[in-house]
Structure formats: C-alpha cells, structure tokens
mmCIF file of C-alpha atoms in Angstrom:
data_model
loop_
_atom_site.group_PDB
_atom_site.id
_atom_site.type_symbol
_atom_site.label_atom_id
_atom_site.label_comp_id
_atom_site.label_asym_id
_atom_site.label_seq_id
_atom_site.Cartn_x
_atom_site.Cartn_y
_atom_site.Cartn_z
ATOM 1 C CA MET L 1012 192.041 82.649 102.815
ATOM 2 C CA THR L 1013 189.895 85.691 103.524
ATOM 3 C CA GLU L 1014 186.742 86.480 101.586
ATOM 4 C CA LYS L 1015 188.599 89.361 99.935
ATOM 5 C CA ASP L 1016 191.267 86.942 98.721
ATOM 6 C CA LEU L 1017 188.591 84.538 97.513
ATOM 7 C CA TYR L 1018 186.859 87.126 95.370
ATOM 8 C CA ARG L 1019 190.138 88.357 93.903
ATOM 9 C CA SER L 1020 191.150 84.780 93.074
ATOM 10 C CA LEU L 1021 188.045 84.245 90.948
ATOM 11 C CA SER L 1022 189.992 85.619 87.989
ATOM 12 C CA GLU L 1023 192.172 82.510 88.205
ATOM 13 C CA LEU L 1024 189.331 79.991 88.027
ATOM 14 C CA ASP L 1025 189.961 77.148 85.613
ATOM 15 C CA ASP L 1026 187.856 74.680 83.693
ATOM 16 C CA ALA L 1027 187.386 72.501 86.761
ATOM 17 C CA VAL L 1028 185.019 75.110 88.125
ATOM 18 C CA LEU L 1029 183.228 75.535 84.833
ATOM 19 C CA GLU L 1030 182.610 71.801 84.524
ATOM 20 C CA ARG L 1031 180.200 71.803 87.473
ATOM 21 C CA SER L 1032 177.460 71.953 84.877
ATOM 22 C CA GLU L 1033 176.237 68.500 83.867
ATOM 23 C CA THR L 1034 175.399 69.729 80.391
ATOM 24 C CA VAL L 1035 178.190 72.065 79.274
ATOM 25 C CA ARG L 1036 181.820 71.257 78.514
ATOM 26 C CA ARG L 1037 184.430 73.792 77.465
ATOM 27 C CA ARG L 1038 187.487 73.559 75.242
ATOM 28 C CA PRO L 1039 190.675 75.675 75.317
ATOM 29 C CA ALA L 1040 190.084 79.334 74.530
ATOM 30 C CA LEU L 1041 190.856 80.510 71.011
ATOM 31 C CA LEU L 1042 191.344 84.129 72.053
ATOM 32 C CA ARG L 1043 193.041 85.853 74.915
ATOM 33 C CA TRP L 1044 191.360 85.495 78.278
ATOM 34 C CA GLY L 1045 191.506 88.117 80.965
ATOM 35 C CA ALA L 1046 189.483 89.150 83.989
ATOM 36 C CA PHE L 1047 186.382 88.283 81.986
ATOM 37 C CA ALA L 1048 187.143 84.624 82.766
ATOM 38 C CA ALA L 1049 185.904 85.211 86.290
ATOM 39 C CA CYS L 1050 182.728 86.735 84.913
ATOM 40 C CA ALA L 1051 182.158 83.687 82.718
ATOM 41 C CA ALA L 1052 182.616 81.379 85.675
ATOM 42 C CA LEU L 1053 180.139 83.362 87.745
ATOM 43 C CA ILE L 1054 177.636 83.506 84.912
ATOM 44 C CA LEU L 1055 177.918 79.760 84.495
ATOM 45 C CA THR L 1056 177.361 79.177 88.197
ATOM 46 C CA THR L 1057 174.229 81.316 88.231
ATOM 47 C CA GLY L 1058 173.237 80.054 84.821
ATOM 48 C CA LEU L 1059 172.423 76.707 86.328
ATOM 49 C CA LEU L 1060 169.539 78.412 88.120
ATOM 50 C CA THR L 1061 167.991 80.006 85.052
ATOM 51 C CA PHE L 1062 165.701 77.106 84.262
ATOM 52 C CA SER L 1063 162.883 75.548 86.226
ATOM 53 C CA HIS L 1064 162.911 71.800 85.658
ATOM 54 C CA LEU L 1065 159.779 69.673 85.425
ATOM 55 C CA ARG L 1066 161.262 66.339 84.460
ATOM 56 C CA THR L 1067 159.817 63.306 82.752
ATOM 57 C CA PRO L 1068 162.121 60.299 82.317
ATOM 58 C CA ASP L 1069 163.517 61.644 79.041
ATOM 59 C CA THR L 1070 162.563 65.318 78.833
ATOM 60 C CA VAL L 1071 162.881 68.614 80.671
ATOM 61 C CA GLN L 1072 160.746 71.737 80.450
ATOM 62 C CA VAL L 1073 162.849 74.830 79.873
ATOM 63 C CA TYR L 1074 161.601 78.371 80.463
ATOM 64 C CA PHE L 1075 163.236 81.203 78.537
ATOM 65 C CA GLY L 1076 162.093 84.515 77.142
ATOM 66 C CA GLY L 1077 158.603 84.103 78.605
ATOM 67 C CA MET L 1078 157.883 80.775 76.933
ATOM 68 C CA THR L 1079 158.204 77.066 77.740
ATOM 69 C CA ARG L 1080 159.902 74.455 75.565
ATOM 70 C CA GLU L 1081 160.161 70.705 76.147
ATOM 71 C CA TYR L 1082 163.626 69.395 75.286
ATOM 72 C CA ARG L 1083 165.472 66.114 75.534
ATOM 73 C CA LYS L 1084 167.013 65.852 78.966
ATOM 74 C CA ASP L 1085 170.419 64.846 77.594
ATOM 75 C CA ALA L 1086 170.597 67.872 75.271
ATOM 76 C CA LEU L 1087 169.925 70.670 77.750
ATOM 77 C CA VAL L 1088 172.242 73.674 77.623
ATOM 78 C CA SER L 1089 172.555 75.658 80.838
ATOM 79 C CA SER L 1090 175.102 78.311 79.888
ATOM 80 C CA THR L 1091 177.016 79.610 76.889
ATOM 81 C CA SER L 1092 178.953 82.580 78.171
ATOM 82 C CA SER L 1093 182.427 82.816 76.676
ATOM 83 C CA ALA L 1094 185.148 85.027 78.042
ATOM 84 C CA ILE L 1095 186.369 86.779 74.917
ATOM 85 C CA VAL L 1096 188.447 89.877 75.476
ATOM 86 C CA TRP L 1097 187.555 91.790 72.343
ATOM 87 C CA PRO L 1098 189.989 94.002 70.410
ATOM 88 C CA TRP L 1099 189.536 97.662 71.288
ATOM 89 C CA GLU L 1100 187.602 98.575 68.141
ATOM 90 C CA TYR L 1101 185.055 95.828 68.758
ATOM 91 C CA ARG L 1102 184.272 96.811 72.339
ATOM 92 C CA THR L 1103 181.356 98.983 73.407
ATOM 93 C CA ILE L 1104 182.203 102.170 75.288
ATOM 94 C CA GLU L 1105 181.544 100.599 78.688
ATOM 95 C CA GLU L 1106 183.810 97.691 77.746
ATOM 96 C CA GLN L 1107 186.560 100.050 76.629
ATOM 97 C CA TYR L 1108 186.661 102.284 79.685
ATOM 98 C CA THR L 1109 186.336 100.010 82.679
ATOM 99 C CA ALA L 1110 187.998 102.193 85.316
ATOM 100 C CA VAL L 1111 187.631 105.764 86.579
ATOM 101 C CA SER L 1112 189.842 107.792 88.913
ATOM 102 C CA PHE L 1113 188.153 110.504 90.977
ATOM 103 C CA ASN L 1114 189.364 112.352 94.083
ATOM 104 C CA GLY L 1115 192.186 109.885 94.555
ATOM 105 C CA ILE L 1116 189.868 106.842 94.512
ATOM 106 C CA SER L 1117 189.951 104.146 91.827
ATOM 107 C CA TYR L 1118 186.548 102.936 90.631
ATOM 108 C CA ARG L 1119 185.586 100.047 88.342
ATOM 109 C CA THR L 1120 182.619 99.820 86.033
ATOM 110 C CA ARG L 1121 179.409 97.970 86.689
ATOM 111 C CA ALA L 1122 178.734 98.238 82.926
ATOM 112 C CA SER L 1123 175.259 99.548 83.665
ATOM 113 C CA VAL L 1124 173.606 102.662 82.228
ATOM 114 C CA ILE L 1125 171.728 104.827 84.712
ATOM 115 C CA SER L 1126 168.741 107.021 83.863
ATOM 116 C CA PRO L 1127 169.091 110.824 84.177
ATOM 117 C CA SER L 1128 166.245 110.840 86.708
ATOM 118 C CA LEU L 1129 168.448 108.933 89.162
ATOM 119 C CA LEU L 1130 171.417 111.267 88.846
ATOM 120 C CA GLY L 1131 172.400 113.876 91.396
ATOM 121 C CA GLU L 1132 174.543 116.953 90.906
ATOM 122 C CA VAL L 1133 177.820 117.183 89.006
ATOM 123 C CA ILE L 1134 180.572 116.670 91.562
ATOM 124 C CA GLY L 1135 183.649 117.075 89.401
ATOM 125 C CA SER L 1136 185.761 115.663 86.611
ATOM 126 C CA GLY L 1137 187.531 112.318 86.603
ATOM 127 C CA GLU L 1138 189.711 110.257 84.309
ATOM 128 C CA ALA L 1139 188.307 107.205 82.532
ATOM 129 C CA LYS L 1140 190.801 104.472 81.662
ATOM 130 C CA GLY L 1141 190.875 101.392 79.501
ATOM 131 C CA TYR L 1142 193.498 98.968 78.279
ATOM 132 C CA ASP L 1143 193.900 97.295 74.884
ATOM 133 C CA ILE L 1144 195.658 94.008 75.623
ATOM 134 C CA TYR L 1145 196.272 93.299 71.948
ATOM 135 C CA GLU L 1146 198.126 96.562 71.307
ATOM 136 C CA GLU L 1147 199.308 96.813 74.933
ATOM 137 C CA THR L 1148 198.078 100.402 75.006
ATOM 138 C CA GLU L 1149 196.317 102.328 77.770
ATOM 139 C CA HIS L 1150 193.536 104.706 76.756
ATOM 140 C CA LYS L 1151 192.482 107.678 78.867
ATOM 141 C CA MET L 1152 189.901 110.455 78.628
ATOM 142 C CA ASP L 1153 188.346 113.056 80.893
ATOM 143 C CA THR L 1154 184.840 112.332 82.093
ATOM 144 C CA GLU L 1155 182.154 114.221 83.985
ATOM 145 C CA ILE L 1156 181.324 112.717 87.370
ATOM 146 C CA ARG L 1157 177.886 112.939 88.945
ATOM 147 C CA ALA L 1158 176.466 111.700 92.195
ATOM 148 C CA ILE L 1159 173.744 109.076 92.163
ATOM 149 C CA ALA L 1160 170.850 110.689 94.009
ATOM 150 C CA GLY L 1161 171.175 110.102 97.724
ATOM 151 C CA ILE L 1162 174.102 107.661 97.533
ATOM 152 C CA ASP L 1163 177.526 108.464 98.972
ATOM 153 C CA PRO L 1164 179.938 109.026 96.004
ATOM 154 C CA GLU L 1165 182.555 107.012 97.858
ATOM 155 C CA VAL L 1166 180.183 104.045 97.546
ATOM 156 C CA LEU L 1167 178.909 104.553 93.984
ATOM 157 C CA LEU L 1168 179.069 107.298 91.370
ATOM 158 C CA ALA L 1169 178.158 107.876 87.724
ATOM 159 C CA ALA L 1170 180.633 108.713 84.956
ATOM 160 C CA ARG L 1171 179.728 110.088 81.532
ATOM 161 C CA LEU L 1172 180.861 107.936 78.599
ATOM 162 C CA ASP L 1173 179.797 108.779 75.062
ATOM 163 C CA GLY L 1174 176.721 110.729 76.131
ATOM 164 C CA GLN L 1175 175.423 108.276 78.731
ATOM 165 C CA TYR L 1176 176.147 107.787 82.415
ATOM 166 C CA TYR L 1177 177.437 104.499 83.790
ATOM 167 C CA VAL L 1178 177.604 103.264 87.382
ATOM 168 C CA PHE L 1179 181.075 102.805 88.924
ATOM 169 C CA MET L 1180 182.058 101.361 92.299
ATOM 170 C CA PRO L 1181 185.327 101.566 94.275
ATOM 171 C CA GLU L 1182 188.047 99.022 93.575
ATOM 172 C CA GLU L 1183 188.955 98.597 97.216
ATOM 173 C CA TYR L 1184 187.262 96.217 99.609
ATOM 174 C CA ASP L 1185 185.749 98.445 102.309
ATOM 175 C CA PRO L 1186 182.799 96.743 104.023
ATOM 176 C CA PRO L 1187 180.470 98.740 106.293
ATOM 177 C CA ALA L 1188 180.730 98.120 110.033
ATOM 178 C CA THR L 1189 177.002 97.520 110.528
ATOM 179 C CA LEU L 1190 173.894 96.675 108.563
ATOM 180 C CA GLY L 1191 172.522 100.133 109.304
ATOM 181 C CA ALA L 1192 175.552 101.789 107.739
ATOM 182 C CA PHE L 1193 175.082 99.582 104.683
ATOM 183 C CA LEU L 1194 171.375 100.386 104.385
ATOM 184 C CA ASP L 1195 172.112 104.113 104.574
ATOM 185 C CA ALA L 1196 175.160 104.225 102.273
ATOM 186 C CA CYS L 1197 173.279 102.527 99.422
ATOM 187 C CA ARG L 1198 169.794 103.813 100.318
ATOM 188 C CA LEU L 1199 168.649 100.216 100.041
ATOM 189 C CA THR L 1200 165.131 100.907 101.283
ATOM 190 C CA ASP L 1201 164.596 103.136 98.238
ATOM 191 C CA THR L 1202 166.907 101.615 95.630
ATOM 192 C CA LEU L 1203 166.678 97.838 96.048
ATOM 193 C CA GLU L 1204 163.989 95.832 94.239
ATOM 194 C CA PHE L 1205 163.228 92.252 95.228
ATOM 195 C CA LYS L 1206 162.241 90.037 92.283
ATOM 196 C CA HIS L 1207 161.658 86.554 93.685
ATOM 197 C CA PHE L 1208 163.074 84.058 96.165
ATOM 198 C CA SER L 1209 163.582 80.343 96.702
ATOM 199 C CA ARG L 1210 165.121 77.909 99.179
ATOM 200 C CA LEU L 1211 168.803 77.135 98.717
ATOM 201 C CA ASP L 1212 168.365 73.458 99.591
ATOM 202 C CA GLU L 1213 165.931 73.031 96.681
ATOM 203 C CA GLN L 1214 168.306 74.319 93.981
ATOM 204 C CA PRO L 1215 168.589 73.883 91.067
ATOM 205 C CA ASN L 1216 164.989 72.597 90.854
ATOM 206 C CA ALA L 1217 163.468 75.115 93.217
ATOM 207 C CA ASP L 1218 160.016 76.625 93.154
ATOM 208 C CA TYR L 1219 160.081 80.424 93.094
ATOM 209 C CA PHE L 1220 157.962 82.864 95.073
ATOM 210 C CA THR L 1221 157.498 86.580 95.513
ATOM 211 C CA LEU L 1222 155.656 89.001 97.786
ATOM 212 C CA SER L 1223 153.066 91.578 96.819
ATOM 213 C CA ASP L 1224 154.712 93.999 99.273
ATOM 214 C CA TYR L 1225 158.315 93.851 100.451
ATOM 215 C CA GLY L 1226 157.856 96.886 102.705
ATOM 216 C CA PRO L 1227 157.534 94.770 105.882
ATOM 217 C CA VAL L 1228 160.851 93.054 105.031
ATOM 218 C CA PHE L 1229 162.620 96.412 105.021
ATOM 219 C CA GLU L 1230 160.886 97.321 108.275
ATOM 220 C CA LEU L 1231 162.216 94.144 109.850
ATOM 221 C CA LEU L 1232 165.698 94.905 108.536
ATOM 222 C CA GLU L 1233 165.531 98.425 109.999
ATOM 223 C CA GLY L 1234 165.186 96.757 113.378
ATOM 224 C CA CYS L 1235 168.583 95.098 112.802
ATOM 225 C CA ARG L 1236 170.596 98.248 112.124
ATOM 226 C CA THR L 1237 173.217 97.436 114.745
ATOM 227 C CA ALA L 1238 173.910 93.997 113.248
ATOM 228 C CA PRO L 1239 177.710 93.741 112.882
ATOM 229 C CA TYR L 1240 179.576 92.938 109.695
ATOM 230 C CA VAL L 1241 181.005 89.395 109.749
ATOM 231 C CA GLU L 1242 184.274 88.809 107.925
ATOM 232 C CA GLU L 1243 184.125 85.740 105.672
ATOM 233 C CA GLY L 1244 180.494 85.152 106.600
ATOM 234 C CA PHE L 1245 178.907 85.215 103.139
ATOM 235 C CA PHE L 1246 179.780 81.632 102.210
ATOM 236 C CA LEU L 1247 180.227 80.134 105.657
ATOM 237 C CA HIS L 1248 176.613 80.796 106.656
ATOM 238 C CA ARG L 1249 174.967 80.191 103.294
ATOM 239 C CA ASN L 1250 173.489 76.817 104.214
ATOM 240 C CA ASP L 1251 170.489 74.653 103.398
ATOM 241 C CA ASN L 1252 168.203 76.581 105.751
ATOM 242 C CA THR L 1253 168.576 79.738 103.688
ATOM 243 C CA LEU L 1254 166.165 81.842 101.640
ATOM 244 C CA ILE L 1255 167.807 83.233 98.487
ATOM 245 C CA PHE L 1256 166.322 86.474 97.116
ATOM 246 C CA SER L 1257 167.067 87.756 93.625
ATOM 247 C CA VAL L 1258 167.414 91.547 93.698
ATOM 248 C CA CYS L 1259 168.064 94.304 91.195
ATOM 249 C CA SER L 1260 168.536 98.067 91.204
ATOM 250 C CA GLU L 1261 169.150 100.545 88.400
ATOM 251 C CA ALA L 1262 170.602 103.053 90.858
ATOM 252 C CA LEU L 1263 173.109 100.486 92.121
ATOM 253 C CA GLY L 1264 173.797 99.157 88.641
ATOM 254 C CA ILE L 1265 172.856 95.556 89.444
ATOM 255 C CA GLU L 1266 170.638 92.840 88.025
ATOM 256 C CA ASN L 1267 169.882 89.454 89.609
ATOM 257 C CA LYS L 1268 172.234 89.779 92.553
ATOM 258 C CA GLU L 1269 171.765 87.762 95.732
ATOM 259 C CA PHE L 1270 170.303 88.724 99.093
ATOM 260 C CA HIS L 1271 169.936 85.836 101.519
ATOM 261 C CA ILE L 1272 168.691 85.170 105.049
ATOM 262 C CA SER L 1273 169.836 82.036 106.882
ATOM 263 C CA ALA L 1274 168.009 80.404 109.771
ATOM 264 C CA ASP L 1275 171.138 80.656 111.930
ATOM 265 C CA GLY L 1276 170.878 84.446 111.900
ATOM 266 C CA TYR L 1277 172.926 85.763 109.002
ATOM 267 C CA LEU L 1278 172.092 88.164 106.201
ATOM 268 C CA GLY L 1279 174.346 87.979 103.165
ATOM 269 C CA THR L 1280 174.500 89.795 99.847
ATOM 270 C CA ASN L 1281 176.777 90.316 96.865
ATOM 271 C CA ILE L 1282 175.161 93.504 95.574
ATOM 272 C CA MET L 1283 178.518 95.264 95.991
ATOM 273 C CA GLU L 1284 180.310 92.356 94.260
ATOM 274 C CA TRP L 1285 182.140 91.393 97.432
ATOM 275 C CA GLY L 1286 180.257 88.960 99.636
ATOM 276 C CA TYR L 1287 178.997 90.964 102.625
ATOM 277 C CA ALA L 1288 177.458 89.271 105.663
ATOM 278 C CA PHE L 1289 175.881 90.637 108.855
ATOM 279 C CA TYR L 1290 174.779 88.807 111.963
ATOM 280 C CA ILE L 1291 171.169 89.858 112.610
ATOM 281 C CA GLY L 1292 170.489 87.054 115.094
ATOM 282 C CA GLU L 1293 168.373 83.923 114.900
ATOM 283 C CA GLU L 1294 165.252 85.624 116.244
ATOM 284 C CA ALA L 1295 165.300 88.398 113.644
ATOM 285 C CA ALA L 1296 166.092 85.922 110.871
ATOM 286 C CA ALA L 1297 163.208 83.700 111.991
ATOM 287 C CA GLY L 1298 160.868 86.702 111.922
ATOM 288 C CA ILE L 1299 161.829 87.577 108.344
ATOM 289 C CA ILE L 1300 161.654 83.967 107.156
ATOM 290 C CA SER L 1301 158.268 83.496 108.856
ATOM 291 C CA HIS L 1302 156.798 86.635 107.290
ATOM 292 C CA VAL L 1303 158.108 85.798 103.835
ATOM 293 C CA THR L 1304 156.927 82.198 104.009
ATOM 294 C CA GLU L 1305 153.460 83.191 105.230
ATOM 295 C CA HIS L 1306 152.890 85.759 102.482
ATOM 296 C CA ALA L 1307 154.660 83.991 99.606
ATOM 297 C CA VAL L 1308 153.010 83.985 96.183
ATOM 298 C CA PRO L 1309 154.189 81.475 93.540
ATOM 299 C CA THR L 1310 155.946 83.030 90.564
ATOM 300 C CA GLU L 1311 158.288 82.049 87.728
ATOM 301 C CA HIS L 1312 162.018 82.513 87.775
ATOM 302 C CA ALA L 1313 163.008 85.654 85.858
ATOM 303 C CA PRO L 1314 166.676 85.414 84.834
ATOM 304 C CA SER L 1315 168.380 88.487 83.405
ATOM 305 C CA VAL L 1316 170.251 86.428 80.813
ATOM 306 C CA GLN L 1317 168.698 83.572 78.851
ATOM 307 C CA TRP L 1318 169.794 80.994 76.308
ATOM 308 C CA LEU L 1319 168.447 79.578 73.064
ATOM 309 C CA SER L 1320 170.144 76.709 71.256
ATOM 310 C CA GLY L 1321 169.486 75.122 67.885
ATOM 311 C CA THR L 1322 170.743 74.888 64.328
ATOM 312 C CA VAL L 1323 171.125 77.832 61.973
ATOM 313 C CA ALA L 1324 168.357 77.573 59.369
ATOM 314 C CA GLU L 1325 169.075 80.827 57.542
ATOM 315 C CA ILE L 1326 171.542 83.728 57.642
ATOM 316 C CA GLY L 1327 170.047 86.995 56.468
ATOM 317 C CA ASP L 1328 170.871 90.687 56.485
ATOM 318 C CA GLY L 1329 170.795 91.564 60.197
ATOM 319 C CA TYR L 1330 169.301 88.309 61.422
ATOM 320 C CA ILE L 1331 169.698 84.542 61.680
ATOM 321 C CA LEU L 1332 167.013 81.877 61.967
ATOM 322 C CA VAL L 1333 167.619 79.263 64.677
ATOM 323 C CA ASP L 1334 165.680 75.970 64.668
ATOM 324 C CA ASP L 1335 165.500 74.104 68.004
ATOM 325 C CA SER L 1336 164.233 70.813 66.512
ATOM 326 C CA ILE L 1337 167.495 69.046 67.350
ATOM 327 C CA LEU L 1338 166.726 69.431 71.069
ATOM 328 C CA CYS L 1339 163.137 68.205 70.888
ATOM 329 C CA PRO L 1340 162.078 64.601 71.639
ATOM 330 C CA ASN L 1341 160.052 64.793 68.436
ATOM 331 C CA PRO L 1342 161.806 66.987 65.825
ATOM 332 C CA ALA L 1343 158.410 67.817 64.357
ATOM 333 C CA ASP L 1344 157.761 69.882 67.495
ATOM 334 C CA GLY L 1345 160.692 72.164 66.736
ATOM 335 C CA MET L 1346 160.291 75.938 66.429
ATOM 336 C CA VAL L 1347 162.224 78.481 64.391
ATOM 337 C CA PHE L 1348 163.347 81.698 66.088
ATOM 338 C CA LYS L 1349 164.399 84.877 64.308
ATOM 339 C CA VAL L 1350 167.396 86.383 66.104
ATOM 340 C CA ILE L 1351 168.232 90.004 65.268
ATOM 341 C CA THR L 1352 172.014 90.407 64.862
ATOM 342 C CA THR L 1353 172.379 94.151 64.246
ATOM 343 C CA ASP L 1354 173.492 95.006 67.789
ATOM 344 C CA PRO L 1355 177.309 95.452 67.845
ATOM 345 C CA LYS L 1356 177.583 93.017 70.760
ATOM 346 C CA ILE L 1357 176.354 90.186 68.553
ATOM 347 C CA SER L 1358 177.439 91.350 65.081
ATOM 348 C CA ARG L 1359 181.074 91.365 66.236
ATOM 349 C CA HIS L 1360 180.851 87.616 66.749
ATOM 350 C CA PHE L 1361 180.335 87.247 63.013
ATOM 351 C CA ASP L 1362 182.763 89.996 61.964
ATOM 352 C CA PHE L 1363 185.702 89.178 64.242
ATOM 353 C CA TRP L 1364 185.309 85.493 65.088
ATOM 354 C CA PRO L 1365 183.056 83.885 62.458
ATOM 355 C CA ALA L 1366 184.530 80.386 62.917
ATOM 356 C CA ALA L 1367 183.065 80.215 66.419
ATOM 357 C CA SER L 1368 179.770 81.950 65.725
ATOM 358 C CA GLY L 1369 177.688 79.588 63.629
ATOM 359 C CA LYS L 1370 178.459 81.264 60.317
ATOM 360 C CA GLN L 1371 177.116 78.451 58.167
ATOM 361 C CA VAL L 1372 173.588 77.172 57.720
ATOM 362 C CA GLY L 1373 173.260 73.890 59.604
ATOM 363 C CA ASP L 1374 175.686 74.862 62.389
ATOM 364 C CA LEU L 1375 174.555 74.244 65.964
ATOM 365 C CA VAL L 1376 174.679 77.480 67.962
ATOM 366 C CA VAL L 1377 173.790 78.850 71.359
ATOM 367 C CA VAL L 1378 172.421 82.405 71.577
ATOM 368 C CA GLU L 1379 172.582 84.415 74.777
ATOM 369 C CA PHE L 1380 169.931 87.125 75.068
ATOM 370 C CA THR L 1381 167.929 89.342 77.373
ATOM 371 C CA GLY L 1382 164.237 90.179 77.341
ATOM 372 C CA THR L 1383 161.381 88.100 76.003
ATOM 373 C CA VAL L 1384 160.633 86.177 72.843
ATOM 374 C CA GLU L 1385 158.240 88.411 70.902
ATOM 375 C CA ASP L 1386 155.367 87.455 68.606
ATOM 376 C CA GLY L 1387 156.580 85.455 65.644
ATOM 377 C CA ASN L 1388 159.375 83.952 67.791
ATOM 378 C CA LEU L 1389 161.412 87.131 67.419
ATOM 379 C CA ILE L 1390 164.430 87.741 69.663
ATOM 380 C CA ARG L 1391 165.772 91.301 69.699
ATOM 381 C CA GLY L 1392 167.954 91.212 72.795
ATOM 382 C CA ALA L 1393 170.706 88.861 71.586
ATOM 383 C CA HIS L 1394 174.227 89.893 72.567
ATOM 384 C CA SER L 1395 176.260 86.712 72.137
ATOM 385 C CA VAL L 1396 176.272 83.692 69.838
ATOM 386 C CA ALA L 1397 178.639 80.726 69.956
ATOM 387 C CA SER L 1398 179.040 77.602 67.889
ATOM 388 C CA ALA L 1399 178.287 74.276 69.558
ATOM 389 C CA PHE L 1400 178.060 70.591 68.754
ATOM 390 C CA LEU L 1401 176.451 67.437 70.119
ATOM 391 C CA SER L 1402 178.591 64.885 71.908
ATOM 392 C CA GLU L 1403 178.121 61.148 71.549
ATOM 393 C CA SER L 1404 175.970 61.230 74.677
ATOM 394 C CA GLY L 1405 173.732 63.911 73.180
ATOM 395 C CA GLU L 1406 175.035 66.765 75.324
ATOM 396 C CA VAL L 1407 175.462 70.156 73.700
ATOM 397 C CA LEU L 1408 179.113 71.195 73.876
ATOM 398 C CA VAL L 1409 180.111 74.849 73.646
ATOM 399 C CA PRO L 1410 183.704 75.717 72.739
ATOM 400 C CA ALA L 1411 185.065 78.647 74.734
#
C-alpha cells in the first residue's frame, strides 16, 4: 500500500482504531457517517496527546483551557469527537460547501477562515459545491477566488463563502520533488509558526519545549533544499529518535499539524494533509536536533481542541452549567463551568440530536471547545457536546 492509498483509506477506519484510547469506548453511530469518520479517528489519535500527565497512584493532572484539574485516573476522558454528518440546514457555510472547482482543478476545504491581510489579488471565479446526503442533492454556487499572498494557487487558494474567505487545497496527491520546492510553494519560512515540540518516544506523557527563536531552524532547513521527496517515508521513518513539532499557520489554514525530524535523517510533515517526507541526511538532522535541544525552553502543551467532562447542573437560555465533581477523587473539590451554547455548532446538538447531547440536568456530558477557560469558569468556545456515562470500571464512555 502506498502512502496515498493509506491516507485515502482513513475514511474506512473502524472502531478498532478508535479503541486505542484506554479511556474512551464508542458505540454504533446513531446518524449517518461519512468522510467525517476519518476526521474523528484522527482527532482521537491526536487527542491522546492533549493532556500532560503527572500521575499519582489514583489520580491524574489534566490541563485544559489554561487551567489544571486533578481527576481520578480511571475516569479520564481523552477525546469526545463524534462524526455526525449534519443535515444541510444545520451545517455552517464551510461545512456545506466543501469543494471548489477552479481552472480545471478540484480543491477541498480546510474549513479555515483567512484574514483579508493575507489575501492576494482576485484571480477568477470558481464553483463551490456541497452535497446533502439526506436529500441526496448537490448544491452549487459561484464563488470569487483569490490568491493567498505569495503562495502558488495550484497549492492553496482562498474562496469566498458568505462574506468570508476560506482556504482550499487541491484534491490530488502531488508531492513536491524536493524540500526546496516545498519551502517555496508554501512560503514556509514566512507562513509556518512553530508552537512547541517533544520527543516521540516519550508520548503520551512527554514534556514539551519551545524555542525563543525558530529562525535558525529555518536557516538549517534552507541548507537542505535539494533533499529529495521520499515516497511512503512519513510513517516509515517516524521512530523513537524523532522530535515532533506542533505547527500552525493561518495562511495555510492549519492548526496543530506535525513537523518532525528523525535522527536517521528524515523530515516529515502532514501540513498538506498527505504525509510528506524528505531525506535531509543524518548530519543535517543531527544539526537541527542539536540546536533545538541546546536552546529548548520548557513550555506547556497547547492543544487546539480541548475537552471538559462532568454532569449537567443547569440548562439555561444560551448556556449549560457542567459540574466536574464526578471525576474528582474528592467530590467536594469539584468545579462548575458555564458553557455558552449560542454558537450554531453547539446549539444544533440540542436542536437536532437532543437525546445524545445531555439535555437533562444530571446527565454526564463531554464538551469539546477551543480557547481558554475565562474568569468565573466561563467557556465561550464550545462547538460540540455529547452525552456520556460511567462504566462499571469508572471509565467515561462516549456514544458516537
């Protein structure tokens, strides 16, 4: 199987993959599943890395939203993502129109808004497409296409949907021949932001580090411009002697993607969804690893998606209160969080699928959110909520 085949086959992943988590079990889906199933599997896999664990015999410290909570070890939840394919009227605009055709090339969405300051000139008009699997109807509309400043439109472009521009990438697998071509096509020196890094062999309990200046890393990479692309190299050379960097970029439409350097001379990344790998050589890899290790500064892991679990204490107009006492070794140490539910991405859980969304006071739920927990234990960035229950062993189970 080639790496291209592997990535395409992710949409066929089953529960055996999802059950790699020691703390989450899934039950048969209640709604139709589609390509989003692959996304859920990937989110679950990365979700296992969203917590730093400082274990005592019976407890674990969990970091989320900028705060630390101490929970029972047997009740830890590591992921809650469910792969619901929403009816058309419940989808956001970026969920409705997931494909664009432009100049004979098919593009797919990265579901990421891009700021006007990062946009280049208007380069034409394209056709945005979406499909309603419930009504078996295809939707189409014309859309303005703009370049993303300095990036080849055949690599990435921006399409206008409902007044905002979203990043789209080509459907076809077309890896660059060399690292230099990759650096240039995506303007990585200017667009890529390194967040933190860790050692692969220490996951999932790794310590995380960052650098005050990643400029020297890019300089070292510039010296590897002729490094050839290696088919199927992303997974094959992702071994224990590997530094894993978390990277993001608004221009590229990515958040918490991977960029890794292995001691045996390979650079790998999934910033273009496919797993790209280049052979930079052991000497160059050693130079990068040495520099990074020497200048490393301890930091906390900063996941893009975070999870809160607990029981529903109150359901109000545009909010729910979630009490995490059930997860605490001493229930008296529990805290109550106010979760804002006005965003369409979370309100639809109550409107369309209330049976699975913790509709009743006393229900155990898991909330997926972005951002930080604000003063007063306020969570504004919630975009998913699912019902859950405790197993006989104390594990939190999340129906899918």
